[in-house]
Coordinates of C-alpha atoms (C1' of nucleotides) in Angstrom, one line a residue:
Chain A
M1 CA -14.3 -52.0 -7.1
D2 CA -11.0 -53.5 -8.1
T3 CA -8.6 -51.4 -10.2
P4 CA -9.2 -47.8 -10.7
H5 CA -9.1 -47.9 -14.4
K6 CA -11.5 -45.0 -14.5
Y7 CA -8.7 -42.7 -13.6
L8 CA -10.5 -40.5 -11.2
Q9 CA -12.0 -43.3 -9.2
N10 CA -9.7 -43.6 -6.2
K11 CA -8.1 -40.4 -5.4
G12 CA -5.6 -41.0 -2.7
I13 CA -6.7 -39.4 0.5
A14 CA -4.0 -37.1 1.8
A15 CA -2.7 -38.9 4.8
S16 CA -0.1 -37.4 7.1
S17 CA 0.5 -37.5 10.8
S18 CA 2.9 -36.3 13.4
F19 CA 5.6 -38.6 14.8
G20 CA 4.2 -38.5 18.3
E21 CA 0.8 -39.7 17.3
I22 CA 2.0 -42.9 15.8
K23 CA 5.1 -43.9 17.8
S24 CA 3.4 -47.1 19.0
L25 CA 2.9 -48.1 15.4
L26 CA 6.6 -47.5 14.6
A27 CA 7.5 -50.2 17.0
F28 CA 6.5 -52.6 14.2
A29 CA 8.5 -50.8 11.5
Q30 CA 11.1 -52.7 9.6
P31 CA 14.7 -51.2 9.3
L32 CA 15.1 -47.9 7.5
F33 CA 16.0 -48.1 3.9
T34 CA 17.0 -45.5 1.3
L35 CA 15.0 -44.7 -1.9
R36 CA 16.9 -42.8 -4.5
K37 CA 15.4 -39.7 -6.1
K38 CA 12.8 -40.1 -8.8
T39 CA 12.2 -43.8 -7.9
T40 CA 8.8 -45.4 -7.8
L41 CA 7.8 -46.8 -4.4
I42 CA 4.3 -47.9 -5.3
T43 CA 2.7 -48.3 -8.6
D44 CA -1.0 -47.5 -9.1
G45 CA -3.3 -50.3 -8.0
E46 CA -0.6 -52.4 -6.3
K47 CA -1.6 -54.7 -3.6
F48 CA -1.5 -53.3 -0.1
R49 CA 1.5 -54.5 1.9
G50 CA 1.6 -52.0 4.8
L51 CA 2.2 -48.4 5.6
Y52 CA 5.4 -46.5 5.0
F53 CA 6.8 -44.0 7.4
V54 CA 8.8 -41.2 5.9
H55 CA 12.0 -40.5 7.9
S56 CA 13.4 -38.0 5.4
G57 CA 12.9 -36.7 1.9
L58 CA 9.8 -35.9 -0.2
L59 CA 7.5 -38.1 -2.3
K60 CA 4.5 -37.4 -4.4
Q61 CA 1.3 -39.4 -4.9
S62 CA -0.1 -39.0 -8.4
Q63 CA -2.7 -40.2 -10.9
L64 CA -2.1 -40.2 -14.6
K65 CA -4.5 -38.3 -16.7
K66 CA -6.0 -40.2 -19.5
S67 CA -5.2 -38.8 -22.9
S68 CA -2.4 -36.7 -21.8
E69 CA 1.0 -37.2 -20.2
N70 CA 0.0 -34.7 -17.5
E71 CA -0.2 -36.1 -14.0
I72 CA -2.5 -34.9 -11.2
I73 CA -0.5 -34.8 -7.9
T74 CA -2.9 -35.7 -5.1
H75 CA -0.4 -35.5 -2.2
F76 CA 3.1 -34.7 -1.1
F77 CA 4.6 -36.8 1.6
F78 CA 7.1 -35.0 3.9
S79 CA 9.2 -36.5 6.6
G80 CA 7.0 -37.6 9.5
D81 CA 4.2 -38.6 7.1
L82 CA 2.6 -42.0 6.8
I83 CA 2.1 -43.3 3.3
G84 CA -0.7 -45.7 2.5
L85 CA -3.4 -44.6 5.0
D86 CA -5.8 -44.2 2.1
A87 CA -5.4 -47.8 1.3
L88 CA -6.0 -49.1 4.8
C89 CA -9.7 -49.9 4.2
E90 CA -9.0 -51.2 0.7
S91 CA -6.8 -53.9 -0.4
H92 CA -4.9 -51.9 -3.0
Y93 CA -2.9 -48.7 -3.0
C94 CA -4.3 -45.9 -5.1
G95 CA -2.1 -43.7 -7.3
S96 CA 1.6 -44.2 -7.9
I97 CA 4.0 -42.9 -5.3
V98 CA 7.4 -41.7 -6.5
S99 CA 10.2 -40.0 -4.6
I100 CA 11.1 -36.5 -5.6
E101 CA 14.4 -36.5 -3.7
T102 CA 16.4 -39.2 -1.9
C103 CA 14.2 -40.6 0.9
G104 CA 14.6 -42.6 4.1
L105 CA 11.7 -44.9 4.6
S106 CA 10.6 -47.8 6.8
L107 CA 7.8 -50.2 6.1
I108 CA 5.2 -51.1 8.7
K109 CA 4.4 -54.4 7.1
F110 CA 0.9 -56.0 7.3
H111 CA -1.9 -57.0 5.0
D112 CA -4.8 -56.4 7.2
I113 CA -5.0 -53.9 10.0
E114 CA -6.3 -56.8 12.2
D115 CA -2.9 -58.5 11.8
L116 CA -1.1 -55.9 13.8
P117 CA -1.0 -56.7 17.5
I118 CA -1.6 -53.1 18.4
T119 CA -3.8 -51.8 21.2
K120 CA -7.3 -50.7 20.6
E121 CA -6.2 -47.2 21.4
T122 CA -3.7 -47.2 18.6
H123 CA -6.3 -48.5 16.3
I124 CA -8.7 -45.7 17.2
K125 CA -5.8 -43.2 16.9
L126 CA -5.2 -44.5 13.4
L127 CA -8.8 -44.1 12.5
K128 CA -8.8 -40.6 13.9
I129 CA -5.7 -39.7 11.9
L130 CA -7.4 -41.1 8.8
S131 CA -10.6 -39.2 9.5
K132 CA -8.7 -36.0 10.1
S133 CA -6.6 -36.4 7.0
M134 CA -9.7 -36.9 4.9
R135 CA -11.1 -33.7 6.3
T136 CA -7.9 -31.8 5.7
E137 CA -7.8 -33.0 2.1
H138 CA -11.4 -32.3 1.6
T139 CA -10.8 -28.7 2.7
R140 CA -7.9 -28.4 0.4
L141 CA -9.9 -29.6 -2.5
W142 CA -12.6 -27.1 -1.8
R143 CA -10.1 -24.3 -1.7
T144 CA -8.5 -25.4 -4.9
L145 CA -11.9 -25.7 -6.5
S146 CA -13.3 -22.4 -5.5
Q147 CA -10.4 -20.0 -5.3
S148 CA -8.4 -18.1 -7.9
S149 CA -4.9 -19.2 -8.9
D150 CA -3.4 -16.4 -6.8
S151 CA -5.2 -17.6 -3.7
R152 CA -4.3 -21.2 -4.3
L153 CA -0.7 -20.5 -4.6
A154 CA -0.6 -18.1 -1.6
Y155 CA -2.4 -20.8 0.5
F156 CA 0.1 -23.4 -0.7
F157 CA 3.0 -21.3 0.6
I158 CA 1.2 -20.6 3.9
T159 CA 0.5 -24.3 4.3
M160 CA 4.2 -25.2 3.6
S161 CA 5.2 -22.5 6.0
H162 CA 3.0 -23.9 8.8
K163 CA 4.3 -27.4 8.0
F164 CA 8.0 -26.4 8.5
S165 CA 7.1 -24.3 11.5
K166 CA 5.5 -27.2 13.2
Q167 CA 8.6 -29.3 12.6
G168 CA 10.7 -26.7 14.3
Y169 CA 12.2 -25.1 11.2
S170 CA 11.9 -21.5 10.1
S171 CA 8.5 -20.7 8.9
N172 CA 9.7 -18.0 6.6
S173 CA 12.6 -19.6 4.8
F174 CA 12.5 -23.1 3.4
R175 CA 13.4 -25.3 0.6
L176 CA 10.7 -27.0 -1.5
P177 CA 12.3 -29.9 -3.5
M178 CA 9.4 -30.2 -5.9
S179 CA 9.6 -28.5 -9.3
R180 CA 7.3 -25.7 -10.5
Q181 CA 5.6 -28.2 -12.7
E182 CA 4.9 -30.4 -9.7
I183 CA 3.5 -27.5 -7.7
A184 CA 1.3 -26.7 -10.7
N185 CA 0.1 -30.3 -10.9
Y186 CA -0.7 -30.3 -7.2
L187 CA -2.7 -27.1 -7.5
C188 CA -4.3 -28.0 -10.8
M189 CA -2.8 -25.3 -12.9
A190 CA -0.3 -24.9 -15.7
S191 CA 3.4 -24.5 -14.7
E192 CA 3.5 -21.2 -16.6
T193 CA 0.8 -19.9 -14.3
V194 CA 2.8 -20.8 -11.3
S195 CA 5.9 -19.1 -12.7
R196 CA 4.0 -15.9 -13.5
I197 CA 2.3 -15.7 -10.1
V198 CA 5.6 -16.3 -8.2
S199 CA 7.1 -13.5 -10.3
R200 CA 4.3 -11.2 -9.4
F201 CA 4.4 -12.1 -5.7
E202 CA 8.1 -11.3 -5.9
N203 CA 7.5 -7.9 -7.5
E204 CA 4.9 -7.2 -4.9
G205 CA 7.4 -7.9 -2.2
L206 CA 5.4 -10.9 -0.8
L207 CA 8.2 -13.4 -1.2
A208 CA 11.5 -14.1 -2.7
A209 CA 12.3 -17.2 -4.6
N210 CA 15.7 -18.5 -5.7
G211 CA 15.4 -21.9 -7.3
H212 CA 13.9 -24.2 -4.8
E213 CA 14.5 -21.8 -1.9
Y214 CA 11.6 -19.7 -0.8
F215 CA 11.6 -16.7 1.6
I216 CA 8.3 -15.4 2.8
L217 CA 8.7 -11.7 3.2
N218 CA 5.1 -10.7 4.0
P219 CA 3.1 -13.5 5.6
E220 CA 0.1 -11.3 6.3
G221 CA 0.0 -10.1 2.7
L222 CA 0.0 -13.7 1.5
A223 CA -2.7 -14.7 4.0
D224 CA -4.9 -11.8 2.6
I225 CA -4.5 -13.2 -0.9
A226 CA -5.2 -16.7 0.3
E227 CA -8.4 -15.6 2.0
K228 CA -9.8 -13.5 -0.7
A229 CA -10.9 -14.9 -4.1
Chain B
M1 CA -14.9 -14.6 -8.8
D2 CA -15.8 -14.1 -5.2
T3 CA -14.8 -15.3 -1.9
P4 CA -15.3 -18.4 0.1
H5 CA -14.7 -18.1 3.8
K6 CA -12.2 -19.3 6.3
Y7 CA -15.2 -21.4 7.2
L8 CA -14.6 -23.2 4.0
Q9 CA -12.9 -25.0 6.8
N10 CA -15.3 -27.8 7.6
K11 CA -16.8 -28.7 4.4
G12 CA -19.6 -31.1 5.0
I13 CA -18.7 -34.6 3.8
A14 CA -21.3 -35.9 1.5
A15 CA -23.0 -38.6 3.4
S16 CA -25.6 -40.8 2.0
S17 CA -26.5 -44.5 2.4
S18 CA -29.1 -46.9 1.3
F19 CA -32.1 -47.9 3.4
G20 CA -31.0 -51.5 3.8
E21 CA -27.6 -50.6 5.2
I22 CA -29.0 -48.7 8.2
K23 CA -32.3 -50.3 9.1
S24 CA -31.0 -51.3 12.5
L25 CA -30.3 -47.6 13.2
L26 CA -33.8 -46.6 12.1
A27 CA -35.2 -48.5 15.1
F28 CA -34.1 -45.6 17.1
A29 CA -35.7 -43.0 14.9
Q30 CA -38.4 -40.7 16.3
P31 CA -41.7 -40.3 14.5
L32 CA -41.7 -38.9 11.0
F33 CA -42.3 -35.2 10.6
T34 CA -42.9 -32.9 7.7
L35 CA -40.6 -30.0 6.7
R36 CA -42.1 -27.5 4.3
K37 CA -40.2 -26.4 1.2
K38 CA -37.4 -23.9 1.6
T39 CA -37.3 -24.4 5.3
T40 CA -34.1 -24.5 7.3
L41 CA -33.5 -27.8 9.1
I42 CA -30.0 -27.0 10.4
T43 CA -28.1 -23.8 10.6
D44 CA -24.4 -23.6 10.1
G45 CA -22.4 -24.6 13.2
E46 CA -25.4 -25.8 15.2
K47 CA -24.8 -28.3 18.0
F48 CA -25.1 -31.9 17.0
R49 CA -28.3 -33.5 18.1
G50 CA -28.4 -36.6 15.9
L51 CA -28.8 -37.9 12.4
Y52 CA -31.8 -37.3 10.2
F53 CA -33.2 -39.9 7.9
V54 CA -34.8 -38.6 4.7
H55 CA -38.0 -40.5 4.0
S56 CA -39.0 -38.2 1.1
G57 CA -38.1 -34.9 -0.5
L58 CA -34.8 -33.2 -1.3
L59 CA -32.6 -31.0 0.9
K60 CA -29.4 -29.1 0.2
Q61 CA -26.3 -28.6 2.4
S62 CA -24.5 -25.3 1.7
Q63 CA -21.9 -22.9 2.9
L64 CA -22.4 -19.2 2.4
K65 CA -19.7 -17.4 0.4
K66 CA -18.3 -14.3 2.1
S67 CA -18.9 -11.0 0.3
S68 CA -21.6 -12.4 -1.9
E69 CA -25.0 -13.9 -1.5
N70 CA -23.8 -16.9 -3.5
E71 CA -23.8 -20.2 -1.8
I72 CA -21.7 -23.3 -2.4
I73 CA -23.8 -26.4 -2.3
T74 CA -21.8 -29.2 -0.9
H75 CA -24.4 -31.9 -1.0
F76 CA -28.0 -32.8 -1.9
F77 CA -29.9 -35.2 0.3
F78 CA -32.4 -37.5 -1.4
S79 CA -34.8 -39.8 0.1
G80 CA -32.9 -42.7 1.7
D81 CA -30.0 -40.5 2.7
L82 CA -28.7 -39.8 6.2
I83 CA -28.1 -36.2 7.2
G84 CA -25.4 -35.3 9.7
L85 CA -22.9 -38.1 9.2
D86 CA -20.2 -35.5 8.6
A87 CA -20.9 -34.2 12.1
L88 CA -20.6 -37.6 13.8
C89 CA -17.0 -37.2 14.8
E90 CA -17.5 -33.5 15.7
S91 CA -19.9 -31.9 18.0
H92 CA -21.4 -29.4 15.6
Y93 CA -23.1 -29.7 12.2
C94 CA -21.3 -27.9 9.4
G95 CA -23.1 -26.0 6.7
S96 CA -26.7 -25.1 6.8
I97 CA -29.3 -27.6 5.6
V98 CA -32.4 -26.4 3.9
S99 CA -35.3 -28.2 2.2
I100 CA -35.8 -27.7 -1.5
E101 CA -39.2 -29.3 -1.6
T102 CA -41.5 -30.6 1.1
C103 CA -39.7 -33.4 3.0
G104 CA -40.5 -36.2 5.3
L105 CA -37.9 -36.7 8.0
S106 CA -37.2 -38.5 11.2
L107 CA -34.6 -37.7 13.8
I108 CA -32.3 -40.4 15.2
K109 CA -31.6 -38.5 18.4
F110 CA -28.3 -38.7 20.2
H111 CA -25.4 -36.5 21.2
D112 CA -22.6 -39.0 21.1
I113 CA -22.5 -42.1 19.0
E114 CA -21.6 -44.0 22.3
D115 CA -25.1 -43.1 23.6
L116 CA -26.8 -45.3 21.1
P117 CA -27.3 -48.9 22.2
I118 CA -26.5 -50.3 18.8
T119 CA -24.4 -53.3 18.1
K120 CA -20.8 -53.1 17.2
E121 CA -21.7 -54.3 13.8
T122 CA -24.0 -51.3 13.2
H123 CA -21.2 -49.1 14.6
I124 CA -18.8 -50.5 12.1
K125 CA -21.3 -50.3 9.3
L126 CA -21.8 -46.6 10.1
L127 CA -18.1 -46.0 10.0
K128 CA -17.9 -47.8 6.6
I129 CA -20.7 -45.7 5.2
L130 CA -19.0 -42.6 6.4
S131 CA -15.7 -43.7 5.0
K132 CA -17.3 -44.6 1.7
S133 CA -19.2 -41.3 1.6
M134 CA -16.0 -39.4 2.1
R135 CA -14.4 -41.3 -0.8
T136 CA -17.4 -40.7 -3.0
E137 CA -17.3 -37.0 -2.2
H138 CA -13.6 -36.9 -2.7
T139 CA -14.0 -38.4 -6.2
R140 CA -16.7 -35.9 -6.9
L141 CA -14.5 -33.0 -5.9
W142 CA -11.7 -34.2 -8.0
R143 CA -13.9 -34.5 -11.0
T144 CA -15.3 -31.0 -10.5
L145 CA -11.9 -29.7 -10.1
S146 CA -10.2 -31.2 -13.1
Q147 CA -12.9 -31.5 -15.7
S148 CA -14.6 -29.0 -18.1
S149 CA -18.1 -27.7 -17.4
D150 CA -19.5 -30.1 -20.0
S151 CA -18.0 -33.1 -18.3
R152 CA -19.2 -32.0 -14.9
L153 CA -22.7 -31.5 -16.0
A154 CA -22.8 -34.8 -18.0
Y155 CA -21.4 -36.6 -15.0
F156 CA -24.0 -34.9 -12.8
F157 CA -26.8 -36.3 -15.0
I158 CA -25.3 -39.7 -15.0
T159 CA -24.9 -39.7 -11.3
M160 CA -28.6 -38.7 -10.9
S161 CA -29.6 -41.3 -13.4
H162 CA -27.7 -44.0 -11.4
K163 CA -29.3 -42.8 -8.2
F164 CA -32.8 -43.1 -9.4
S165 CA -32.0 -46.4 -11.1
K166 CA -30.7 -47.8 -7.8
Q167 CA -34.0 -46.8 -6.1
G168 CA -36.0 -48.7 -8.7
Y169 CA -37.1 -45.6 -10.7
S170 CA -36.5 -45.1 -14.4
S171 CA -32.9 -44.2 -15.0
N172 CA -33.6 -42.2 -18.1
S173 CA -36.5 -40.1 -17.1
F174 CA -36.6 -38.3 -13.8
R175 CA -37.5 -35.0 -12.0
L176 CA -34.9 -32.9 -10.3
P177 CA -36.5 -30.5 -7.8
M178 CA -33.5 -28.3 -7.6
S179 CA -33.2 -25.1 -9.7
R180 CA -30.6 -24.5 -12.4
Q181 CA -29.0 -22.1 -10.0
E182 CA -28.7 -24.8 -7.4
I183 CA -27.2 -27.3 -9.8
A184 CA -24.8 -24.6 -10.8
N185 CA -23.8 -23.9 -7.2
Y186 CA -23.3 -27.6 -6.7
L187 CA -21.1 -27.9 -9.7
C188 CA -19.2 -24.6 -9.0
M189 CA -20.3 -22.9 -12.1
A190 CA -22.6 -20.0 -13.2
S191 CA -26.3 -20.8 -13.7
E192 CA -26.0 -19.3 -17.2
T193 CA -23.4 -21.9 -18.0
V194 CA -25.8 -24.7 -16.9
S195 CA -28.5 -23.3 -19.1
R196 CA -26.3 -23.0 -22.1
I197 CA -24.9 -26.5 -21.7
V198 CA -28.3 -28.1 -21.2
S199 CA -29.5 -26.3 -24.3
R200 CA -26.5 -27.6 -26.2
F201 CA -27.0 -31.1 -24.9
E202 CA -30.6 -30.9 -26.1
N203 CA -29.5 -29.7 -29.5
E204 CA -27.1 -32.6 -29.7
G205 CA -29.9 -35.0 -28.9
L206 CA -28.3 -36.1 -25.6
L207 CA -31.2 -35.3 -23.4
A208 CA -34.5 -33.4 -23.2
A209 CA -35.4 -31.1 -20.4
N210 CA -38.7 -29.6 -19.6
G211 CA -38.6 -27.5 -16.5
H212 CA -37.5 -29.9 -13.8
E213 CA -38.2 -33.0 -15.8
Y214 CA -35.2 -34.5 -17.5
F215 CA -35.1 -37.3 -20.1
I216 CA -31.8 -38.8 -21.0
L217 CA -31.9 -39.8 -24.6
N218 CA -28.3 -40.9 -25.2
P219 CA -26.6 -42.2 -22.0
E220 CA -23.5 -43.4 -23.9
G221 CA -23.0 -40.0 -25.4
L222 CA -23.3 -38.3 -22.0
A223 CA -20.9 -40.9 -20.6
D224 CA -18.4 -40.0 -23.3
I225 CA -18.5 -36.4 -22.5
A226 CA -18.3 -37.1 -18.8
E227 CA -15.1 -39.2 -19.2
K228 CA -13.2 -36.9 -21.6
A229 CA -11.7 -33.8 -20.0
Chain C
dC1 C1' 31.9 -24.9 -24.4
dG2 C1' 27.6 -27.3 -26.0
dG3 C1' 24.2 -29.9 -24.3
dT4 C1' 19.8 -30.8 -21.5
dG5 C1' 16.2 -29.8 -18.5
dC6 C1' 13.8 -26.3 -16.0
dC7 C1' 12.2 -22.0 -15.6
dT8 C1' 10.5 -17.5 -17.3
dT9 C1' 8.2 -14.5 -20.4
dG10 C1' 5.3 -13.1 -24.3
dA11 C1' 1.4 -13.6 -27.5
dA12 C1' -2.8 -15.7 -28.9
dC13 C1' -6.6 -18.3 -27.7
dA14 C1' -10.5 -20.5 -25.2
dC15 C1' -13.6 -21.3 -21.7
dA16 C1' -16.5 -19.8 -18.5
dA17 C1' -18.0 -15.6 -15.6
dT18 C1' -20.2 -11.5 -15.7
dC19 C1' -23.3 -8.1 -17.5
dA20 C1' -27.5 -7.2 -19.7
dA21 C1' -31.9 -8.0 -21.9
dG22 C1' -35.6 -10.5 -22.9
dT23 C1' -38.8 -14.6 -22.2
dA24 C1' -41.4 -18.2 -19.6
dT25 C1' -43.5 -19.7 -15.4
dG26 C1' -45.9 -19.8 -11.2
dG27 C1' -48.3 -17.7 -7.5
dT28 C1' -51.5 -14.1 -5.8
dG29 C1' -55.2 -11.2 -5.5
dG30 C1' -59.0 -9.2 -7.9
Chain D
dC1 C1' -60.4 -17.0 -14.9
dC2 C1' -57.5 -13.4 -15.8
dA3 C1' -54.1 -9.6 -14.8
dC4 C1' -50.3 -8.8 -12.4
dC5 C1' -45.9 -9.4 -10.3
dA6 C1' -41.9 -11.9 -8.9
dT7 C1' -38.9 -15.3 -9.9
dA8 C1' -36.6 -18.5 -12.7
dC9 C1' -34.7 -19.5 -17.0
dT10 C1' -32.6 -18.5 -21.5
dT11 C1' -29.8 -16.1 -24.7
dG12 C1' -26.5 -12.7 -26.4
dA13 C1' -22.4 -9.7 -25.9
dT14 C1' -18.4 -8.7 -23.5
dT15 C1' -14.7 -9.4 -20.4
dG16 C1' -11.1 -11.7 -17.8
dT17 C1' -8.5 -15.5 -16.1
dG18 C1' -5.7 -19.0 -17.1
dT19 C1' -4.2 -22.4 -20.8
dT20 C1' -1.7 -23.3 -24.7
dC21 C1' 1.8 -22.4 -27.9
dA22 C1' 6.2 -20.6 -28.8
dA23 C1' 10.6 -18.6 -27.8
dG24 C1' 14.4 -17.4 -25.1
dG25 C1' 17.3 -17.5 -20.7
dC26 C1' 19.8 -19.7 -17.1
dA27 C1' 22.1 -23.2 -14.5
dC28 C1' 24.1 -27.5 -13.9
dC29 C1' 27.1 -31.2 -15.9
dG30 C1' 29.3 -33.7 -19.1

DNA sequence: CGGTGCCTTGAACACAATCAAGTATGGTGG
DNA sequence: CCACCATACTTGATTGTGTTCAAGGCACCG
């Protein structure tokens, strides 16, 4: 299939990895460059030209919904993530990728994975990362599909918390550069719903939010909500 | 709404293929055996012992929801499908697999894909089937997530229609052995909703249903509903 | 100050789940 | 073959969650 004109056709597999896992790949990366906030890196259906490694910043991958200006955000790319893994086996990127804040990126340029003089081990590692990412994303979709809004949002905060924790930052106090609207689009709900639930979570003493700064006050409480419907 | 588990963790990637694609694998298949209807083939978490090829019949892969006897059906396996691809990279099956009607199956027995003396081409073909299945399933999840019940069900019938058509059967008249409840569980909705929508589709002249027999009367009309939100 | 964009909050609505009968259907034993 | 029961399906009424529509607040920036 060529271009995903049927807008739900190629969904953009969430594809992230840790720095350690792909350092052999990074040897082929071109120099770091800066992408200003709200700038398009990749437009939907563009020809594959390589993977991007995110050194810093945050980007979103999204699909436009037909018949509405609403977007579906299929993935956020944090620093340490690889962009474009979902296009590896295809010849085109899927979904547009836009920076949310200023980003530092480097391109690992190639048109076919065969072109890279990497070892078989790296190749396999890449496939495993891809496979794992697909599973992770699959799990996320199932959660989003079958849980209440409360659970989804609670799970979102827990996931973010884990993410920062794994990178050595505080797991209970972090900044999320994306807007409420973008969180909503990621979780398939209305931004008003996100607002309301965040307010409720605050009243219940689960977390505190100040603009884009979030403080998790009761991780166990959040986990409970994330696990129950 | 009730609760999915933490073992919504490994979701069972939908994994099907066409006969032609895997005939080299089938050389390793053990003799065909029969599984009576409503019989468990695989229980959740069981150790991987190989792939099953479905010669005839229909099976479902499902996860049990915590705190309710409701199941989430993650996949239907029709004749021609391979069961267990989602466990290939793991050591355990995920989700239980139960026959819906009497099935003819054969086991392609192995514990590790390396054990099979298959060619590299077959190996790659297998990976591609897996990758494609994951994508297909991913698309399905997105659709289920972001579309109305009407669209989901319309899309379901269209998918079934395509499936039968590809196998050389009529695309507009077919029998679906699964119950309304099972269709509902597959599409993440209540069985009453399935009933109501089928009735409505019948009133609108889109299809006719008689028990498990379905006749698609207006494919374009169904496609319209499937495509709009 | 007066924008503009983002967020919050309220009210009304809609869709689908749940609860509750009631109606076919199919299998079993007499 | 029929009577019976269990199960599946349909249909209606009610409820609840989350969306949509609408208005107001707050902060950042000229």
